[in-house]
C-alpha positions as YAML, in Angstrom:
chain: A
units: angstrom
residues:
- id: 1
  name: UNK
  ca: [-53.90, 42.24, 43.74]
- id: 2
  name: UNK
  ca: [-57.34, 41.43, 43.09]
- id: 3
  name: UNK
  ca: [-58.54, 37.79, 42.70]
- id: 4
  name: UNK
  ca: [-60.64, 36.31, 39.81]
- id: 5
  name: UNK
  ca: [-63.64, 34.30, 41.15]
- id: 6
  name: UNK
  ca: [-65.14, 31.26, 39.53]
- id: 7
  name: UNK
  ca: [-62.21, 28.43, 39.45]
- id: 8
  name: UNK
  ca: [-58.71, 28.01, 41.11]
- id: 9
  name: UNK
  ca: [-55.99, 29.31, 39.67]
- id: 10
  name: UNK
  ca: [-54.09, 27.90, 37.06]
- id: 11
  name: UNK
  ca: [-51.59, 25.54, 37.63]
- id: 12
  name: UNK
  ca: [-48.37, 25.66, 35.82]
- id: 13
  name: UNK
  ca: [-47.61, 22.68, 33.53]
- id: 14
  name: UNK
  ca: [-45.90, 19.34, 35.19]
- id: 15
  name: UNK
  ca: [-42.39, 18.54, 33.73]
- id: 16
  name: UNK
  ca: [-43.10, 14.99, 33.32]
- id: 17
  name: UNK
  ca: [-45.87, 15.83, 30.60]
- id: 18
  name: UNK
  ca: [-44.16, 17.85, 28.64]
- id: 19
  name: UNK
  ca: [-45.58, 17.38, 25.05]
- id: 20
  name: UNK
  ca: [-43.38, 15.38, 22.51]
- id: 21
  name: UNK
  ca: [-41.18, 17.56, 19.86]
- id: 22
  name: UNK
  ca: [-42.62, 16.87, 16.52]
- id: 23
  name: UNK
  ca: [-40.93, 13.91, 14.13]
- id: 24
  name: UNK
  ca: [-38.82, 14.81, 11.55]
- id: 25
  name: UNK
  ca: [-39.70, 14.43, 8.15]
- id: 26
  name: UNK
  ca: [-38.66, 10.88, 6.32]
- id: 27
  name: UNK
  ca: [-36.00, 11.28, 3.31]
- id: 28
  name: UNK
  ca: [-37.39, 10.60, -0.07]
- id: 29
  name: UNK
  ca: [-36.75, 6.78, -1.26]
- id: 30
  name: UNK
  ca: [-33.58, 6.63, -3.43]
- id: 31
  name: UNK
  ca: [-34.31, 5.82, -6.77]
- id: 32
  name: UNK
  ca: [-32.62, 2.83, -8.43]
- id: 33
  name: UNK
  ca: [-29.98, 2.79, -11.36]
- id: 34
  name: UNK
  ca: [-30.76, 1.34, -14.22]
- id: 35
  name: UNK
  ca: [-28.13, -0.43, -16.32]
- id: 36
  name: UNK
  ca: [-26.57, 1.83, -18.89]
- id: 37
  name: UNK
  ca: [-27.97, 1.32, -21.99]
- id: 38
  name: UNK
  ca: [-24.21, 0.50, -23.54]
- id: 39
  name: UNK
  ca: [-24.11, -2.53, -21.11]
- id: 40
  name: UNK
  ca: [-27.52, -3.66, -22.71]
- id: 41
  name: UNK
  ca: [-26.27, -2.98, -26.34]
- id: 42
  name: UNK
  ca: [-23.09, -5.81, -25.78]
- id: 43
  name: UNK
  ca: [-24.57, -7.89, -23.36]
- id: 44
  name: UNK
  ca: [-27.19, -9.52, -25.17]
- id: 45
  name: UNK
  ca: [-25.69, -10.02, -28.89]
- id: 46
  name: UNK
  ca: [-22.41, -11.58, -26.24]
- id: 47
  name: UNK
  ca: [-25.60, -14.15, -24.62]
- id: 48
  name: UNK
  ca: [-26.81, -14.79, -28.15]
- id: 49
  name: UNK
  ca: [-23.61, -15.94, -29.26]
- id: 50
  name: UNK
  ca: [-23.00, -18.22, -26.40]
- id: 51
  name: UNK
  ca: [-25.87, -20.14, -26.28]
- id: 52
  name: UNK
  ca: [-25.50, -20.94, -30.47]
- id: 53
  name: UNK
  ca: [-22.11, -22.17, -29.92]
- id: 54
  name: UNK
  ca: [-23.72, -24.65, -27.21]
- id: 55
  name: UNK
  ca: [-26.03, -25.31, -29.56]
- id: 56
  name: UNK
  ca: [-23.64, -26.09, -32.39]
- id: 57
  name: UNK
  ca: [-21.35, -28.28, -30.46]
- id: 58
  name: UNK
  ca: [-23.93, -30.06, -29.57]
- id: 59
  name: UNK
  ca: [-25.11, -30.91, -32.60]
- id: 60
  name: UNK
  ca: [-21.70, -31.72, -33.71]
- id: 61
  name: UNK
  ca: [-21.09, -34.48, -31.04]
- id: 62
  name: UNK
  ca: [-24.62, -35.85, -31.63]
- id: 63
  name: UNK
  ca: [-24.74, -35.76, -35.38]
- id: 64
  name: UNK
  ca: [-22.97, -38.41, -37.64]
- id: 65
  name: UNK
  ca: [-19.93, -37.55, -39.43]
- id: 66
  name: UNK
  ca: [-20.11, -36.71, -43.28]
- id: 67
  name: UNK
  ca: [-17.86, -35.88, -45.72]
- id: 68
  name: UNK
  ca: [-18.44, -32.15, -46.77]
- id: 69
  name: UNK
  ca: [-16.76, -32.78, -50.19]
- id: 70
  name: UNK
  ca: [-19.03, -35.48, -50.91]
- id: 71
  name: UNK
  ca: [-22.41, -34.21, -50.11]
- id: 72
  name: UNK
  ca: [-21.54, -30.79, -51.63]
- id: 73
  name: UNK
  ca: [-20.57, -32.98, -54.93]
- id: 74
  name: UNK
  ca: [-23.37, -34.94, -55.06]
- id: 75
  name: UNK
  ca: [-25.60, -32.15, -54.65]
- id: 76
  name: UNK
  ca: [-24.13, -30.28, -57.69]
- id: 77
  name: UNK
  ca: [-25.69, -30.04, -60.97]
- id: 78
  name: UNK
  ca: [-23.49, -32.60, -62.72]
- id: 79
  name: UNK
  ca: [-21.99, -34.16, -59.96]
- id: 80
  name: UNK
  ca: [-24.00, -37.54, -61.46]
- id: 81
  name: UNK
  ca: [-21.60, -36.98, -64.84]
- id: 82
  name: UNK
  ca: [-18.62, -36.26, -63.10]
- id: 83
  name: UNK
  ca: [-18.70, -39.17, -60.86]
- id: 84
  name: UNK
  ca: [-19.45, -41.52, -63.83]
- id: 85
  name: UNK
  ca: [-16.65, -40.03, -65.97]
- id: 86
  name: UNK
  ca: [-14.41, -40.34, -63.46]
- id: 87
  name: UNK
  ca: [-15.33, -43.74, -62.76]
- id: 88
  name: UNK
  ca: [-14.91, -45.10, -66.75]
- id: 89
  name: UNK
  ca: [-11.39, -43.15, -67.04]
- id: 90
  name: UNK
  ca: [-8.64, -44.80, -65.57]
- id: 91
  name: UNK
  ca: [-5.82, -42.65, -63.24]
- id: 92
  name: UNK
  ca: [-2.03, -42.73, -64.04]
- id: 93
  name: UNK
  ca: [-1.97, -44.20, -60.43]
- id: 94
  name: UNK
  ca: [-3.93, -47.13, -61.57]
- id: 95
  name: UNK
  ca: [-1.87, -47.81, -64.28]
- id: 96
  name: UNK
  ca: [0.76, -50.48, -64.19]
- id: 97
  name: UNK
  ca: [3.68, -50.07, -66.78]
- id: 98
  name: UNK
  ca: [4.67, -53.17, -68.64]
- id: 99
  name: UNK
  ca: [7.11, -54.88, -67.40]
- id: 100
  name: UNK
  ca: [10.70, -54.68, -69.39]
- id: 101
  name: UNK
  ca: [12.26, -58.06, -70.39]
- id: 102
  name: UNK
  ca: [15.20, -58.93, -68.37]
- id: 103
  name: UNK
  ca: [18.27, -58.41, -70.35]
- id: 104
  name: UNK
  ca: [20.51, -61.57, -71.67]
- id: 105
  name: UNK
  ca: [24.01, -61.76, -70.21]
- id: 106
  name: UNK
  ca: [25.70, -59.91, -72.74]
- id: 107
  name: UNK
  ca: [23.30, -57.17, -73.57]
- id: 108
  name: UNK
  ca: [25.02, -54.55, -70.67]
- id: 109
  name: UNK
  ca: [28.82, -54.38, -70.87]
- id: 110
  name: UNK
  ca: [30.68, -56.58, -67.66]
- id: 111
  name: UNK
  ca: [33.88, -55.53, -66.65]
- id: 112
  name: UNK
  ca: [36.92, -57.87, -65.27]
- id: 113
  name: UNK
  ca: [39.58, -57.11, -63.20]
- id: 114
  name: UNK
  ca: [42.64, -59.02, -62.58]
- id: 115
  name: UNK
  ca: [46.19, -59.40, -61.96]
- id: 116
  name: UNK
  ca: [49.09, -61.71, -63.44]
- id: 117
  name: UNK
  ca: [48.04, -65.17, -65.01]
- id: 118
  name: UNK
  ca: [44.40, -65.95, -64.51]
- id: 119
  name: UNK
  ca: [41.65, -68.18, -66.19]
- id: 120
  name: UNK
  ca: [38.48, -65.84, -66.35]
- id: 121
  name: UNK
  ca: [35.29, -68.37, -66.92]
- id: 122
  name: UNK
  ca: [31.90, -66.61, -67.99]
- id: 123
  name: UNK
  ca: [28.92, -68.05, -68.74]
- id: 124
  name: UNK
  ca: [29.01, -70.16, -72.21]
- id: 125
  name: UNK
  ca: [28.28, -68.54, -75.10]
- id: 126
  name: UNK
  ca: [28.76, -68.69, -78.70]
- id: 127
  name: UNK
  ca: [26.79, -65.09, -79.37]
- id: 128
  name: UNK
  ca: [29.36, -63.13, -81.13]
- id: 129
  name: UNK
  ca: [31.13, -60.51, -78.82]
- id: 130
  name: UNK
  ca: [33.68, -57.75, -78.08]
- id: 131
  name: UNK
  ca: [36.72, -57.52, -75.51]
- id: 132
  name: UNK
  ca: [38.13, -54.73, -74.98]
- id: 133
  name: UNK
  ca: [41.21, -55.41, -73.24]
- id: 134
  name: UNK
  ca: [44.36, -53.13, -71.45]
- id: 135
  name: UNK
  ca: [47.40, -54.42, -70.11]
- id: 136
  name: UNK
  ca: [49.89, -52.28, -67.98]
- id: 137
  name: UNK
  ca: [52.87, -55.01, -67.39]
- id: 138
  name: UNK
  ca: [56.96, -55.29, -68.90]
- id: 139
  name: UNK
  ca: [56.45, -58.85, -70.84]
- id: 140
  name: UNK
  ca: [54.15, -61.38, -72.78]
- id: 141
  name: UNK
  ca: [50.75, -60.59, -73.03]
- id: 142
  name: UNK
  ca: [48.45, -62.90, -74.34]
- id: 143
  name: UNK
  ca: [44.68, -63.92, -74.35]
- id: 144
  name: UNK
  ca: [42.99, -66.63, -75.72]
- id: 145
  name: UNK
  ca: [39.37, -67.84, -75.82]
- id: 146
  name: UNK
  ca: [38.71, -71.51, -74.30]
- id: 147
  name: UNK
  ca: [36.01, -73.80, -75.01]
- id: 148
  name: UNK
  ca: [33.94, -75.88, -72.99]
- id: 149
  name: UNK
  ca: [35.39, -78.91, -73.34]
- id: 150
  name: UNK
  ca: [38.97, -76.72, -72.25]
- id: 151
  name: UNK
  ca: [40.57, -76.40, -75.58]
- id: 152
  name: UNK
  ca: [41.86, -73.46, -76.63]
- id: 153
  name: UNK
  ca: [40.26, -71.53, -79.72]
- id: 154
  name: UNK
  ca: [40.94, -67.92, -81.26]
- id: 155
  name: UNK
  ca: [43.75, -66.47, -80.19]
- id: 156
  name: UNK
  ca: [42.89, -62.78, -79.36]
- id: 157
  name: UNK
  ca: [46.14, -60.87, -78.49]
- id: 158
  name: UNK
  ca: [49.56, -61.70, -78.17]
- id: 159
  name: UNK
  ca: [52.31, -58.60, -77.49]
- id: 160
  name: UNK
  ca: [55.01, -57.63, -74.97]
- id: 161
  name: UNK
  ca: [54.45, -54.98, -72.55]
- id: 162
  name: UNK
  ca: [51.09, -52.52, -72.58]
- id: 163
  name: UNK
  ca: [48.60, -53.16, -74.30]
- id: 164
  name: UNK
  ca: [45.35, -51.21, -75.17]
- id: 165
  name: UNK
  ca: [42.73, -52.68, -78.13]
- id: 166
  name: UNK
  ca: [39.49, -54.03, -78.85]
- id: 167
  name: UNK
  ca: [39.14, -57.48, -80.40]
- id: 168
  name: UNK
  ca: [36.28, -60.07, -81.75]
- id: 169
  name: UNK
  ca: [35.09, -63.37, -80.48]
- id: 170
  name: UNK
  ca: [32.96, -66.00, -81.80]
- id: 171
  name: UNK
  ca: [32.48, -64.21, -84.70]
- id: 172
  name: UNK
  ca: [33.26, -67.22, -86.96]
- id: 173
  name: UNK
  ca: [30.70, -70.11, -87.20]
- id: 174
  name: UNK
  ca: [30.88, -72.49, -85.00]
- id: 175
  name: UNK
  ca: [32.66, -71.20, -81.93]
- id: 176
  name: UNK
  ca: [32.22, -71.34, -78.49]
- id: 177
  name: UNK
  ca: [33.61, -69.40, -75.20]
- id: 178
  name: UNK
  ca: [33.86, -70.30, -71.77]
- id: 179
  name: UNK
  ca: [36.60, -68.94, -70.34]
- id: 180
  name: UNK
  ca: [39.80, -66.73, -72.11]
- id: 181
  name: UNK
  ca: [43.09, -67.91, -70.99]
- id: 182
  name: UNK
  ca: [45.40, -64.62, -69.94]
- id: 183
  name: UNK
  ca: [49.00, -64.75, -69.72]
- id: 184
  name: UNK
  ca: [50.75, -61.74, -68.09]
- id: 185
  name: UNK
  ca: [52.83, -59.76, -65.62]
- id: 186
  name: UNK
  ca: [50.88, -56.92, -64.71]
- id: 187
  name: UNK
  ca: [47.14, -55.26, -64.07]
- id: 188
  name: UNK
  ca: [44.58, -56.11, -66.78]
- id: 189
  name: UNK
  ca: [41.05, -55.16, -67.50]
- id: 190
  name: UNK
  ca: [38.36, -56.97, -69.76]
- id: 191
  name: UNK
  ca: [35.46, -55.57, -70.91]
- id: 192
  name: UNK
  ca: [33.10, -57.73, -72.79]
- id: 193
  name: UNK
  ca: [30.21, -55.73, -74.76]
- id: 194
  name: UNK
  ca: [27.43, -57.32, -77.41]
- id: 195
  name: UNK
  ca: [28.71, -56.89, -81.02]
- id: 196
  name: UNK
  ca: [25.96, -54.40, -81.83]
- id: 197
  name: UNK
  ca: [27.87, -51.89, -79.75]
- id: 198
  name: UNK
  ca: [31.10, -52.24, -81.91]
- id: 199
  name: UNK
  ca: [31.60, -48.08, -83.36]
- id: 200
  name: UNK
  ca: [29.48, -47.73, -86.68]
- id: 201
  name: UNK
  ca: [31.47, -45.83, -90.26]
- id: 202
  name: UNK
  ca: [28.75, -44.17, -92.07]
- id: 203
  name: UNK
  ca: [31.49, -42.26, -93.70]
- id: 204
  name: UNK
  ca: [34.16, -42.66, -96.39]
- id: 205
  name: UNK
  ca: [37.02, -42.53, -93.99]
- id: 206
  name: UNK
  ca: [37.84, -44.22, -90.79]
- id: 207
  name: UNK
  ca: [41.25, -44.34, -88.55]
- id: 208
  name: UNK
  ca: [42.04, -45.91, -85.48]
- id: 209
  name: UNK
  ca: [45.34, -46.66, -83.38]
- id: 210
  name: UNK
  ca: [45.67, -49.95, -82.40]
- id: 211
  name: UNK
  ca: [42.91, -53.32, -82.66]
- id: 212
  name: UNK
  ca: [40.00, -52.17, -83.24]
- id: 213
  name: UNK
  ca: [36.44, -53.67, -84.48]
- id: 214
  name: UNK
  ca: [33.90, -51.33, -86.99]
- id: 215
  name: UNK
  ca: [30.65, -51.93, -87.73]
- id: 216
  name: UNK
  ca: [29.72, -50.39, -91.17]
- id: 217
  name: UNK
  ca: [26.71, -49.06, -92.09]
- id: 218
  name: UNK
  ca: [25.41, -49.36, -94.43]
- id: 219
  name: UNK
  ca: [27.14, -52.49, -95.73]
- id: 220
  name: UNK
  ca: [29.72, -51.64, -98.89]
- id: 221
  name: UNK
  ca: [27.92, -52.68, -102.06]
- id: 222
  name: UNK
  ca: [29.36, -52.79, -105.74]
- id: 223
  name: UNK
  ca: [32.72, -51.40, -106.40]
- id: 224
  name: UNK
  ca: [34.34, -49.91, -103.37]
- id: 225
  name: UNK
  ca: [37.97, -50.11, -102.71]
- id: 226
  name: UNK
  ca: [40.04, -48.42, -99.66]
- id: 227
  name: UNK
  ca: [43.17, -46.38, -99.63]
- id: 228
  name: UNK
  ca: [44.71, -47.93, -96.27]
- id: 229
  name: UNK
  ca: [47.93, -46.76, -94.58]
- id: 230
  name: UNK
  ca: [49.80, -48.37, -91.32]
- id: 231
  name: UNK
  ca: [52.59, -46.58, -89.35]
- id: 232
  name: UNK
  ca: [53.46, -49.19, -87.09]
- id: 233
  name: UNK
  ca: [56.10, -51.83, -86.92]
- id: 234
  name: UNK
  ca: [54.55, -54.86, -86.13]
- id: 235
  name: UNK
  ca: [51.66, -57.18, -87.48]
- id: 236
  name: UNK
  ca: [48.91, -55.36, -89.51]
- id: 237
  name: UNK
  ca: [46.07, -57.89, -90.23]
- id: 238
  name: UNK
  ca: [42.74, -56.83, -92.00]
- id: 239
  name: UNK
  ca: [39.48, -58.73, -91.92]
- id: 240
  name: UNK
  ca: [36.29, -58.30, -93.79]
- id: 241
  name: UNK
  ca: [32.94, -60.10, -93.05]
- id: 242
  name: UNK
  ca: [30.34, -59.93, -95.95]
- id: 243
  name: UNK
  ca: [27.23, -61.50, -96.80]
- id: 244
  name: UNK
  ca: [26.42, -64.64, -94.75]
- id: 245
  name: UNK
  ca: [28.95, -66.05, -92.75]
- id: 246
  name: UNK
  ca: [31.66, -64.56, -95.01]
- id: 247
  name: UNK
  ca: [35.15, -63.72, -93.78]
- id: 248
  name: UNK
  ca: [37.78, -62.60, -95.91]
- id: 249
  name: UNK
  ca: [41.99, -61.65, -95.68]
- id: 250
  name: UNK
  ca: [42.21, -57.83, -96.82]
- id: 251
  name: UNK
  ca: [46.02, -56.96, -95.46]
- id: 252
  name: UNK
  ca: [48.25, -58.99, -93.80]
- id: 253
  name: UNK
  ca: [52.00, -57.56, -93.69]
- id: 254
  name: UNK
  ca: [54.47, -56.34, -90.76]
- id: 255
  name: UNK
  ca: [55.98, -52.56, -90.55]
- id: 256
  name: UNK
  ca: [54.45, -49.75, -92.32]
- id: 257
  name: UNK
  ca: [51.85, -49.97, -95.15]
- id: 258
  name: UNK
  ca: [50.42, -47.82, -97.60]
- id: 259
  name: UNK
  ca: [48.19, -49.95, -100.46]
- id: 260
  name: UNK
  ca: [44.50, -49.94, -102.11]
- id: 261
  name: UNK
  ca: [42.46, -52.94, -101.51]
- id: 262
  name: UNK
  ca: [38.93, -53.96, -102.88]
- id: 263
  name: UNK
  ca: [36.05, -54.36, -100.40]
- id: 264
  name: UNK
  ca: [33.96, -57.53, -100.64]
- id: 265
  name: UNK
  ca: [30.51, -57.01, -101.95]
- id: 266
  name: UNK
  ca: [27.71, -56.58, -98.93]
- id: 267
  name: UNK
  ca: [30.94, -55.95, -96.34]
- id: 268
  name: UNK
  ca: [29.45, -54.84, -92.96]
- id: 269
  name: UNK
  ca: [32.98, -55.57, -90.18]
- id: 270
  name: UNK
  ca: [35.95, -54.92, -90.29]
- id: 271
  name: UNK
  ca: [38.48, -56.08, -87.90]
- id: 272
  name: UNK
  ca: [42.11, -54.50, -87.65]
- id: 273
  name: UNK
  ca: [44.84, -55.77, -85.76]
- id: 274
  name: UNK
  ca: [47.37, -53.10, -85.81]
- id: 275
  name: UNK
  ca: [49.97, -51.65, -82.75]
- id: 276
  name: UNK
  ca: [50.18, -48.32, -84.31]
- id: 277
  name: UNK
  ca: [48.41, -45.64, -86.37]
- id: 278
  name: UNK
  ca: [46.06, -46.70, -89.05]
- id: 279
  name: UNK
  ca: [43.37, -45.04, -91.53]
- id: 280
  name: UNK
  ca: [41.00, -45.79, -94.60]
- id: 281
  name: UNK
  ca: [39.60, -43.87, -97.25]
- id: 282
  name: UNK
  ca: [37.49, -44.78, -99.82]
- id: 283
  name: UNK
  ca: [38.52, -44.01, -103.45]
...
């Protein structure tokens, strides 16, 4: 083997300087996600809408109190004209009816109730009136009116056994009722009613069964007379009031009747006393 001159040899390479392997290459930064652009699109009108309902509330617990109705009113054309119109015409509301007189004591009808014997006392009056009266007993029957002073006046009715009619009081000048004495033996009523509500004749006929009162209207004038008939068998009594204070005897007879009588001039009541059927005609 032949030897090269001019330097030693080479060495071979020591293991403790062995050269480094080369660095790997660094990854490429990530990039970062954006927000989607949905996200964006119903996130901020959401933010908006937050923060003017903050807004608003505040306002609304800092700011006075008004009446909508009111401000919106006066800030109408017209409202001025309205307001004043309103204020010159009075409401129903503010209207207070007139008060109704109070009525006297015989303007409504009172009813009475009672049993056997019994002295019924009302307030005095000498105001004309009518009772009607019913009486469900087996004997006497009677009613009288009673003065002030106690004395007995008109006698009213006076039968045996039921009894169902409607009769006068204080009708003639100069009366007065207190009380009205009742004799009987079984359940009664009384009903005492103002003599304006005594049934009205307009007619030329007029029947009833039984006492009975009639307002006619308009009064009889001239020459009227009356075809009257009775089919009872008792007491049949006719009075007619005329003119001014005037009273006058038409019929007075027991049992059937069948006769013409001539009215008064200006008659306006009648009064019947009858226990049966009765009826008038003109003719």
């Amino acid at each position: 083997m032949s030897q090269q001159y001019g330097g030693p040899p080479p060495q071979p390479p020591h293991p403790s300087y062995a050269p480094y392997p080369p660095y790997p290459p660094y990854p490429p930064p990530k990039k970062r996600r954006s927000a989607p652009f949905w996200l964006l699109i119903l996130g901020l009108p959401l933010v908006l809408l937050v923060g003017c309902m903050a807004v608003v509330a505040n306002i609304a617990t800092t700011a006075p109190h008004k009446d909508i109705t009111t401000a919106q009113a006066a800030s109408s054309p017209g409202a001025q004209g309205s307001s004043d119109a309103a204020a010159a015409e009075p409401t129903a509301e503010t209207e207070s009816p007139t008060p109704s007189p109070s009525p006297s004591p015989l303007t409504k009808p009172k009813t009475y109730r009672g049993f056997g014997a019994k002295v019924l006392k009302i307030k005095p009056t000498e105001k004309p009136g009518l009772a009607t009266i019913t009486h469900r007993g087996g004997s006497n029957f009677v009613i009288s009116t009673v003065t002030q002073d106690g004395e007995q006046q008109d006698l009213l009715v006076n039968t045996i056994g039921h009894y169902e009619g409607t009769v006068v009081y204080n009708v003639d000048a100069g009366t007065q009722t207190s009380a009205f004495k009742i004799t009987a033996d079984g359940a009664w009523t009384v009903v005492l009613r103002p003599l304006a509500l005594a049934r009205t004749s307009k007619g030329v006929a007029l029947k009833g069964d039984g006492d009975d009162v009639v307002h006619i209207d308009p009064p009889y004038g001239g020459l009227v007379s009356m075809r009257v008939r009775h089919t009872g068998t008792s007491n049949f009594v006719v009075y007619a009031y005329h003119g001014d204070d005037g009273k006058e005897l038409l019929i007075n007879e027991i049992g059937r009747y069948n006769g013409e009588v001539l009215m008064p001039n200006d008659t306006f009541l009648l009064v019947i006393k009858a226990e049966a059927a009765w009826s008038m005609r003109k003719t």
